[in-house]
mmCIF file of C-alpha atoms in Angstrom:
data_model
loop_
_atom_site.group_PDB
_atom_site.id
_atom_site.type_symbol
_atom_site.label_atom_id
_atom_site.label_comp_id
_atom_site.label_asym_id
_atom_site.label_seq_id
_atom_site.Cartn_x
_atom_site.Cartn_y
_atom_site.Cartn_z
ATOM 1 C CA ASP A 1084 -243.964 -55.844 -108.489
ATOM 2 C CA ILE A 1085 -243.169 -55.367 -111.947
ATOM 3 C CA GLN A 1086 -241.748 -58.380 -113.604
ATOM 4 C CA LEU A 1087 -239.398 -57.732 -116.609
ATOM 5 C CA THR A 1088 -239.065 -60.745 -118.810
ATOM 6 C CA GLN A 1089 -236.060 -60.399 -121.235
ATOM 7 C CA SER A 1090 -235.889 -63.017 -124.249
ATOM 8 C CA PRO A 1091 -233.701 -64.524 -124.949
ATOM 9 C CA SER A 1092 -231.611 -65.280 -121.869
ATOM 10 C CA PHE A 1093 -228.709 -66.436 -124.295
ATOM 11 C CA LEU A 1094 -227.629 -65.251 -127.519
ATOM 12 C CA SER A 1095 -225.229 -66.502 -129.981
ATOM 13 C CA ALA A 1096 -224.295 -64.018 -132.710
ATOM 14 C CA SER A 1097 -221.359 -62.862 -134.839
ATOM 15 C CA VAL A 1098 -219.388 -59.787 -135.431
ATOM 16 C CA GLY A 1099 -221.565 -57.636 -138.012
ATOM 17 C CA ASP A 1100 -225.112 -59.268 -137.322
ATOM 18 C CA ARG A 1101 -228.037 -57.142 -136.284
ATOM 19 C CA VAL A 1102 -229.357 -58.573 -132.974
ATOM 20 C CA THR A 1103 -232.376 -57.620 -130.925
ATOM 21 C CA ILE A 1104 -233.119 -58.101 -127.218
ATOM 22 C CA THR A 1105 -236.784 -57.913 -125.880
ATOM 23 C CA CYS A 1106 -237.955 -56.883 -122.642
ATOM 24 C CA ARG A 1107 -241.787 -57.567 -121.681
ATOM 25 C CA ALA A 1108 -242.869 -55.788 -118.463
ATOM 26 C CA SER A 1109 -245.758 -57.374 -116.513
ATOM 27 C CA GLN A 1110 -247.998 -54.191 -116.631
ATOM 28 C CA GLY A 1111 -247.496 -50.397 -118.095
ATOM 29 C CA ILE A 1112 -244.522 -48.866 -117.342
ATOM 30 C CA SER A 1113 -244.972 -45.846 -119.675
ATOM 31 C CA SER A 1114 -241.466 -45.047 -121.159
ATOM 32 C CA TYR A 1115 -239.347 -45.529 -117.869
ATOM 33 C CA LEU A 1116 -237.298 -48.044 -119.023
ATOM 34 C CA ALA A 1117 -233.553 -48.320 -119.141
ATOM 35 C CA TRP A 1118 -230.970 -50.602 -120.971
ATOM 36 C CA TYR A 1119 -227.661 -51.711 -119.162
ATOM 37 C CA GLN A 1120 -224.647 -53.439 -120.805
ATOM 38 C CA GLN A 1121 -222.146 -55.452 -118.335
ATOM 39 C CA LYS A 1122 -219.006 -56.609 -119.202
ATOM 40 C CA PRO A 1123 -217.480 -59.532 -116.809
ATOM 41 C CA GLY A 1124 -215.815 -57.915 -113.716
ATOM 42 C CA LYS A 1125 -217.407 -54.544 -114.321
ATOM 43 C CA ALA A 1126 -220.177 -52.255 -113.287
ATOM 44 C CA PRO A 1127 -223.103 -52.036 -115.677
ATOM 45 C CA ASN A 1128 -223.242 -49.124 -118.210
ATOM 46 C CA LEU A 1129 -226.103 -47.157 -119.221
ATOM 47 C CA LEU A 1130 -227.143 -47.299 -122.924
ATOM 48 C CA ILE A 1131 -230.499 -46.022 -123.103
ATOM 49 C CA TYR A 1132 -232.920 -44.192 -120.846
ATOM 50 C CA ALA A 1133 -236.542 -43.317 -121.548
ATOM 51 C CA ALA A 1134 -236.965 -46.481 -123.464
ATOM 52 C CA SER A 1135 -235.306 -44.910 -126.578
ATOM 53 C CA THR A 1136 -233.135 -41.985 -125.774
ATOM 54 C CA LEU A 1137 -229.467 -42.931 -126.373
ATOM 55 C CA GLN A 1138 -227.038 -42.160 -123.444
ATOM 56 C CA SER A 1139 -224.353 -39.825 -124.331
ATOM 57 C CA GLY A 1140 -221.212 -41.298 -125.592
ATOM 58 C CA VAL A 1141 -223.026 -44.759 -126.871
ATOM 59 C CA PRO A 1142 -222.461 -45.540 -130.220
ATOM 60 C CA SER A 1143 -225.108 -45.061 -132.636
ATOM 61 C CA ARG A 1144 -225.487 -48.874 -133.719
ATOM 62 C CA PHE A 1145 -227.449 -49.072 -130.368
ATOM 63 C CA SER A 1146 -231.153 -48.291 -130.656
ATOM 64 C CA ALA A 1147 -234.191 -48.962 -128.468
ATOM 65 C CA SER A 1148 -237.909 -48.703 -128.931
ATOM 66 C CA LYS A 1149 -241.255 -49.376 -127.051
ATOM 67 C CA SER A 1150 -244.730 -50.952 -128.279
ATOM 68 C CA GLY A 1151 -247.034 -50.995 -125.410
ATOM 69 C CA THR A 1152 -245.330 -53.139 -122.871
ATOM 70 C CA GLU A 1153 -242.968 -54.424 -125.172
ATOM 71 C CA PHE A 1154 -239.363 -53.090 -125.394
ATOM 72 C CA THR A 1155 -236.556 -53.806 -127.582
ATOM 73 C CA LEU A 1156 -232.919 -52.984 -127.845
ATOM 74 C CA THR A 1157 -231.534 -53.343 -131.064
ATOM 75 C CA ILE A 1158 -227.744 -53.175 -132.222
ATOM 76 C CA SER A 1159 -227.389 -52.990 -135.897
ATOM 77 C CA SER A 1160 -223.942 -54.431 -136.608
ATOM 78 C CA LEU A 1161 -222.141 -56.324 -133.808
ATOM 79 C CA GLN A 1162 -218.599 -55.259 -132.748
ATOM 80 C CA PRO A 1163 -216.122 -57.446 -130.914
ATOM 81 C CA GLU A 1164 -216.679 -54.857 -127.771
ATOM 82 C CA ASP A 1165 -220.379 -55.679 -127.704
ATOM 83 C CA PHE A 1166 -220.286 -59.124 -126.529
ATOM 84 C CA ALA A 1167 -221.691 -58.913 -123.048
ATOM 85 C CA THR A 1168 -224.688 -59.448 -120.695
ATOM 86 C CA TYR A 1169 -227.519 -56.853 -121.281
ATOM 87 C CA TYR A 1170 -230.054 -55.673 -118.630
ATOM 88 C CA CYS A 1171 -233.432 -53.755 -118.853
ATOM 89 C CA GLN A 1172 -234.460 -51.991 -115.761
ATOM 90 C CA GLN A 1173 -238.121 -50.322 -115.120
ATOM 91 C CA LEU A 1174 -238.239 -46.958 -113.243
ATOM 92 C CA ASN A 1175 -241.805 -46.581 -113.107
ATOM 93 C CA SER A 1176 -242.730 -47.869 -109.868
ATOM 94 C CA TYR A 1177 -240.914 -49.193 -106.947
ATOM 95 C CA PRO A 1178 -239.075 -51.377 -106.443
ATOM 96 C CA HIS A 1179 -236.966 -50.477 -109.864
ATOM 97 C CA THR A 1180 -236.667 -53.987 -110.950
ATOM 98 C CA PHE A 1181 -234.422 -55.475 -113.495
ATOM 99 C CA GLY A 1182 -234.595 -58.261 -115.998
ATOM 100 C CA GLN A 1183 -232.826 -61.078 -115.772
ATOM 101 C CA GLY A 1184 -230.281 -60.171 -118.398
ATOM 102 C CA THR A 1185 -229.320 -61.551 -122.024
ATOM 103 C CA LYS A 1186 -225.912 -62.813 -122.619
ATOM 104 C CA LEU A 1187 -224.710 -62.167 -125.697
ATOM 105 C CA GLU A 1188 -221.845 -64.544 -127.060
ATOM 106 C CA ILE A 1189 -219.751 -64.695 -130.082
ATOM 107 C CA LYS A 1190 -220.820 -67.698 -132.257
ATOM 108 C CA GLU B 1125 -214.509 -36.965 -113.978
ATOM 109 C CA VAL B 1126 -217.599 -38.627 -112.240
ATOM 110 C CA GLN B 1127 -216.268 -41.278 -109.710
ATOM 111 C CA LEU B 1128 -217.967 -43.479 -107.101
ATOM 112 C CA VAL B 1129 -215.716 -45.388 -104.703
ATOM 113 C CA GLU B 1130 -217.630 -47.667 -102.477
ATOM 114 C CA ALA B 1131 -216.262 -49.089 -99.209
ATOM 115 C CA GLY B 1132 -217.384 -51.162 -95.877
ATOM 116 C CA GLY B 1133 -217.827 -54.269 -97.570
ATOM 117 C CA GLY B 1134 -216.590 -57.694 -95.931
ATOM 118 C CA MET B 1135 -217.531 -60.879 -94.215
ATOM 119 C CA VAL B 1136 -219.989 -61.124 -91.346
ATOM 120 C CA GLN B 1137 -221.996 -63.638 -89.762
ATOM 121 C CA PRO B 1138 -225.886 -63.854 -90.341
ATOM 122 C CA GLY B 1139 -227.672 -61.450 -87.828
ATOM 123 C CA GLY B 1140 -224.663 -59.288 -88.236
ATOM 124 C CA SER B 1141 -224.563 -55.596 -89.250
ATOM 125 C CA LEU B 1142 -222.512 -53.470 -92.090
ATOM 126 C CA ARG B 1143 -222.416 -50.073 -92.997
ATOM 127 C CA LEU B 1144 -221.574 -49.414 -96.634
ATOM 128 C CA SER B 1145 -220.390 -45.827 -97.643
ATOM 129 C CA CYS B 1146 -219.896 -44.414 -101.098
ATOM 130 C CA THR B 1147 -217.870 -41.102 -101.734
ATOM 131 C CA ALA B 1148 -218.823 -39.212 -104.784
ATOM 132 C CA SER B 1149 -216.833 -36.611 -106.773
ATOM 133 C CA GLY B 1150 -216.738 -34.952 -110.089
ATOM 134 C CA PHE B 1151 -220.503 -33.714 -109.897
ATOM 135 C CA THR B 1152 -222.710 -31.845 -107.447
ATOM 136 C CA PHE B 1153 -224.124 -34.582 -105.310
ATOM 137 C CA SER B 1154 -226.812 -32.833 -103.851
ATOM 138 C CA SER B 1155 -228.670 -32.437 -107.145
ATOM 139 C CA TYR B 1156 -228.874 -36.387 -107.928
ATOM 140 C CA TRP B 1157 -230.821 -39.271 -107.015
ATOM 141 C CA MET B 1158 -229.020 -41.947 -105.374
ATOM 142 C CA SER B 1159 -229.249 -45.931 -105.372
ATOM 143 C CA TRP B 1160 -227.805 -49.024 -104.317
ATOM 144 C CA VAL B 1161 -227.843 -52.320 -106.763
ATOM 145 C CA ARG B 1162 -226.589 -55.486 -105.701
ATOM 146 C CA GLN B 1163 -225.490 -58.498 -107.639
ATOM 147 C CA THR B 1164 -225.143 -62.107 -106.567
ATOM 148 C CA PRO B 1165 -222.305 -63.958 -108.048
ATOM 149 C CA GLY B 1166 -223.197 -65.049 -111.612
ATOM 150 C CA LYS B 1167 -226.671 -63.656 -111.258
ATOM 151 C CA GLY B 1168 -228.510 -60.933 -112.050
ATOM 152 C CA LEU B 1169 -228.903 -57.172 -110.848
ATOM 153 C CA GLU B 1170 -231.358 -56.246 -107.691
ATOM 154 C CA TRP B 1171 -232.119 -52.806 -107.163
ATOM 155 C CA VAL B 1172 -231.840 -52.136 -103.401
ATOM 156 C CA ALA B 1173 -232.756 -48.774 -102.397
ATOM 157 C CA ASN B 1174 -232.654 -45.196 -103.619
ATOM 158 C CA ILE B 1175 -232.720 -41.852 -101.836
ATOM 159 C CA LYS B 1176 -233.813 -38.250 -103.199
ATOM 160 C CA GLN B 1177 -231.651 -35.307 -103.411
ATOM 161 C CA ASP B 1178 -232.222 -33.825 -100.142
ATOM 162 C CA GLY B 1179 -232.723 -37.226 -98.318
ATOM 163 C CA SER B 1180 -236.399 -36.450 -97.695
ATOM 164 C CA GLU B 1181 -237.476 -39.591 -99.688
ATOM 165 C CA THR B 1182 -236.187 -43.338 -99.531
ATOM 166 C CA ASN B 1183 -237.422 -46.370 -101.315
ATOM 167 C CA TYR B 1184 -236.522 -49.997 -100.673
ATOM 168 C CA VAL B 1185 -237.122 -53.441 -102.272
ATOM 169 C CA ASP B 1186 -239.263 -55.361 -99.857
ATOM 170 C CA SER B 1187 -236.575 -58.007 -99.059
ATOM 171 C CA VAL B 1188 -234.590 -55.293 -97.042
ATOM 172 C CA ARG B 1189 -237.268 -52.878 -96.043
ATOM 173 C CA ASP B 1190 -237.009 -52.697 -92.033
ATOM 174 C CA ARG B 1191 -233.427 -54.018 -92.152
ATOM 175 C CA PHE B 1192 -231.501 -51.815 -94.622
ATOM 176 C CA THR B 1193 -231.557 -48.024 -94.071
ATOM 177 C CA ILE B 1194 -230.369 -45.848 -96.829
ATOM 178 C CA SER B 1195 -229.097 -42.330 -96.161
ATOM 179 C CA ARG B 1196 -226.682 -39.468 -97.533
ATOM 180 C CA ASP B 1197 -224.364 -36.596 -96.063
ATOM 181 C CA ASN B 1198 -224.679 -33.910 -98.765
ATOM 182 C CA ALA B 1199 -221.856 -32.074 -97.007
ATOM 183 C CA LYS B 1200 -219.307 -35.009 -97.174
ATOM 184 C CA ASN B 1201 -220.581 -36.189 -100.671
ATOM 185 C CA SER B 1202 -221.506 -39.641 -99.204
ATOM 186 C CA LEU B 1203 -224.142 -42.080 -99.544
ATOM 187 C CA TYR B 1204 -224.423 -44.806 -97.021
ATOM 188 C CA LEU B 1205 -226.173 -48.061 -96.641
ATOM 189 C CA GLN B 1206 -226.685 -49.507 -92.981
ATOM 190 C CA MET B 1207 -227.146 -53.190 -93.055
ATOM 191 C CA ASN B 1208 -228.686 -54.993 -90.076
ATOM 192 C CA SER B 1209 -229.932 -58.324 -89.555
ATOM 193 C CA LEU B 1210 -228.000 -59.689 -92.466
ATOM 194 C CA ARG B 1211 -228.950 -62.840 -93.931
ATOM 195 C CA VAL B 1212 -226.981 -65.359 -96.184
ATOM 196 C CA GLU B 1213 -229.141 -64.194 -99.119
ATOM 197 C CA ASP B 1214 -227.654 -60.693 -98.786
ATOM 198 C CA THR B 1215 -224.414 -61.811 -100.142
ATOM 199 C CA ALA B 1216 -223.650 -59.886 -103.078
ATOM 200 C CA GLU B 1217 -221.574 -57.151 -104.877
ATOM 201 C CA TYR B 1218 -223.173 -53.755 -103.830
ATOM 202 C CA TYR B 1219 -222.884 -50.808 -106.339
ATOM 203 C CA CYS B 1220 -223.900 -47.488 -105.477
ATOM 204 C CA ALA B 1221 -225.146 -45.709 -108.607
ATOM 205 C CA ARG B 1222 -226.125 -41.977 -109.442
ATOM 206 C CA GLY B 1223 -229.193 -41.280 -111.345
ATOM 207 C CA ILE B 1224 -229.596 -39.178 -114.368
ATOM 208 C CA MET B 1225 -230.390 -35.517 -113.543
ATOM 209 C CA GLY B 1226 -234.204 -35.160 -112.398
ATOM 210 C CA ALA B 1227 -236.445 -37.991 -111.624
ATOM 211 C CA PRO B 1228 -235.081 -41.399 -111.658
ATOM 212 C CA ARG B 1229 -234.601 -42.586 -115.354
ATOM 213 C CA GLY B 1230 -231.696 -44.685 -115.313
ATOM 214 C CA LEU B 1231 -228.258 -45.099 -113.531
ATOM 215 C CA GLU B 1232 -225.905 -43.224 -115.317
ATOM 216 C CA TYR B 1233 -222.798 -43.664 -113.207
ATOM 217 C CA TRP B 1234 -221.923 -46.808 -110.898
ATOM 218 C CA GLY B 1235 -219.342 -47.565 -108.519
ATOM 219 C CA GLN B 1236 -216.793 -50.513 -108.986
ATOM 220 C CA GLY B 1237 -218.783 -52.211 -105.963
ATOM 221 C CA THR B 1238 -217.852 -53.605 -102.818
ATOM 222 C CA GLN B 1239 -218.604 -57.446 -101.592
ATOM 223 C CA VAL B 1240 -220.547 -58.377 -98.978
ATOM 224 C CA THR B 1241 -220.347 -61.951 -97.835
ATOM 225 C CA VAL B 1242 -222.960 -63.123 -95.089
ATOM 226 C CA SER B 1243 -221.758 -66.525 -93.769
ATOM 227 C CA SER B 1244 -221.295 -68.484 -90.520
#
């Protein structure tokens, strides 16, 4: 199975900060990577698919990129509603594994 | 408006069975891959299974293969997960999710989840 390792697991930041979350795949997954945001008690919400394509309705402060097997999600200027847990998921091969999550907390 | 509504969760003893259902509305159900994803309390997400638009292809995570069966009824806009030989470690919130149009590239819409608890 393909393993996805997210870093950091926890991130403390302030409103207005620029933050980056990394997801590293254990082997090549082309661009078959998605990013999700999950708030407590809610289902995940798709932010990014195909490594860098912004899902419709997602604010433009979210962006993502790929370099080899390393993928990054960037939030350019944190807003209060962005404090949540973020997950990456690979859809290159089965099973479609998720990263362990990155919890973004208010500093 | 796209809606996915899960049902069928509950408490069951180890070795028991449950059948989850997911009723879809607001889109052409037969045009999309559908998936089940689970989440244990306070833990992360685990992809469980998916099924192609016409039901001709199914895929599973190894931990549930041969115990769980994903199926769909396009005439009823419904997705199912038959769970047999349940284990304590299957305890989780189970979500159904719709893929993006075309091949699996992401899970665009999710239901609210249904809780499955396996305990003696």
